mmCIF file of C-alpha atoms in Angstrom:
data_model
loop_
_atom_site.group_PDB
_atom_site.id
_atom_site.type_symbol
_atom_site.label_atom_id
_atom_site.label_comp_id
_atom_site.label_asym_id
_atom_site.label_seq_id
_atom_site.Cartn_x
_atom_site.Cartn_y
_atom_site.Cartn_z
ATOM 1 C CA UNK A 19 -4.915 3.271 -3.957
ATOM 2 C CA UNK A 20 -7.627 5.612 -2.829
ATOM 3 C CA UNK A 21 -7.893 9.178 -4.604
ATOM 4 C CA UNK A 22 -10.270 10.599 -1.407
ATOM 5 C CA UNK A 23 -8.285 8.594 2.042
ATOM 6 C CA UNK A 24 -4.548 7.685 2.498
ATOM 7 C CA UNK A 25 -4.843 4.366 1.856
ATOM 8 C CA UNK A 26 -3.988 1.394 -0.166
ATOM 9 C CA UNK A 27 -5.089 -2.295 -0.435
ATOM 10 C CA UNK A 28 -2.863 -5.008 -2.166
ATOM 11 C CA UNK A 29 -4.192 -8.479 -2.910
ATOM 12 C CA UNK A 30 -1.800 -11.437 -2.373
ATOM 13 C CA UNK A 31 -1.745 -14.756 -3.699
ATOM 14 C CA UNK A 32 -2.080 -17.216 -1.167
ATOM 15 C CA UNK A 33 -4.322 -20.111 -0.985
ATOM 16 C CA UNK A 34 -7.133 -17.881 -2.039
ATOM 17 C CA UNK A 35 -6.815 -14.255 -2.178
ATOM 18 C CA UNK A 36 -5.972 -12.087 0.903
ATOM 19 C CA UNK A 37 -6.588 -8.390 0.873
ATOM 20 C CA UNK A 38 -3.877 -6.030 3.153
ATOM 21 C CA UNK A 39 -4.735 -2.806 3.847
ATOM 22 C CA UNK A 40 -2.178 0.107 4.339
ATOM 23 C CA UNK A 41 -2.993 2.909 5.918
ATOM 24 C CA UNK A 42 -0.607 6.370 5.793
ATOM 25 C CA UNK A 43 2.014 5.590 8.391
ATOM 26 C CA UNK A 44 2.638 2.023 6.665
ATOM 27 C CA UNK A 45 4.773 0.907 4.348
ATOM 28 C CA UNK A 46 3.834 -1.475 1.635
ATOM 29 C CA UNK A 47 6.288 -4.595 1.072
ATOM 30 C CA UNK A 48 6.670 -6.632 -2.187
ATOM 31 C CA UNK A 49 9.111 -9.423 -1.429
ATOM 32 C CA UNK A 50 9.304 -10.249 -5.042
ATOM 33 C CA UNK A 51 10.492 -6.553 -6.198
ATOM 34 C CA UNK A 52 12.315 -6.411 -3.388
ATOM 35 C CA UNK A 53 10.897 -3.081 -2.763
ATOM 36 C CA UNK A 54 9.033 -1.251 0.093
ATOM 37 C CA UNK A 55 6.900 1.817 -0.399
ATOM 38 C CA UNK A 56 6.196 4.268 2.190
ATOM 39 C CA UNK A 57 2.624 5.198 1.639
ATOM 40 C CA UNK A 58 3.024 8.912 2.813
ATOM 41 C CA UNK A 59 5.578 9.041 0.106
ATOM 42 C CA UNK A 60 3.234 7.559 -2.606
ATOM 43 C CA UNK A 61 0.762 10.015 -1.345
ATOM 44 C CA UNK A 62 3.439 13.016 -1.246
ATOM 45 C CA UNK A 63 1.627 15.940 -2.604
ATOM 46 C CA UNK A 64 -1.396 14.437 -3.464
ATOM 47 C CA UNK A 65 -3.388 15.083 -0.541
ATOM 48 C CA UNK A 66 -3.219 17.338 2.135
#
């Protein structure tokens, strides 16, 4: 997560590493919590 940008970056486990980067119209999937995260909701309020 970035304080200053409406961003995010999550590292997967593949192989090696891979770095994904979100930016604010995105949304953020983690298959294994089944979960998706809107990143202009995670960023709701913070930043304007």
């Amino acid at each position: 997560m970035s304080q200053n940008e409406r961003y995010a970056e999550v590292y997967r486990k593949a192989t090696n590493w891979r770095q994904e980067r979100f930016s604010e119209n995105e949304v953020i999937k983690l298959d294994q919590l089944d979960l998706e995260l809107p990143l202009e909701e995670i960023y709701e309020g913070v930043l304007s």
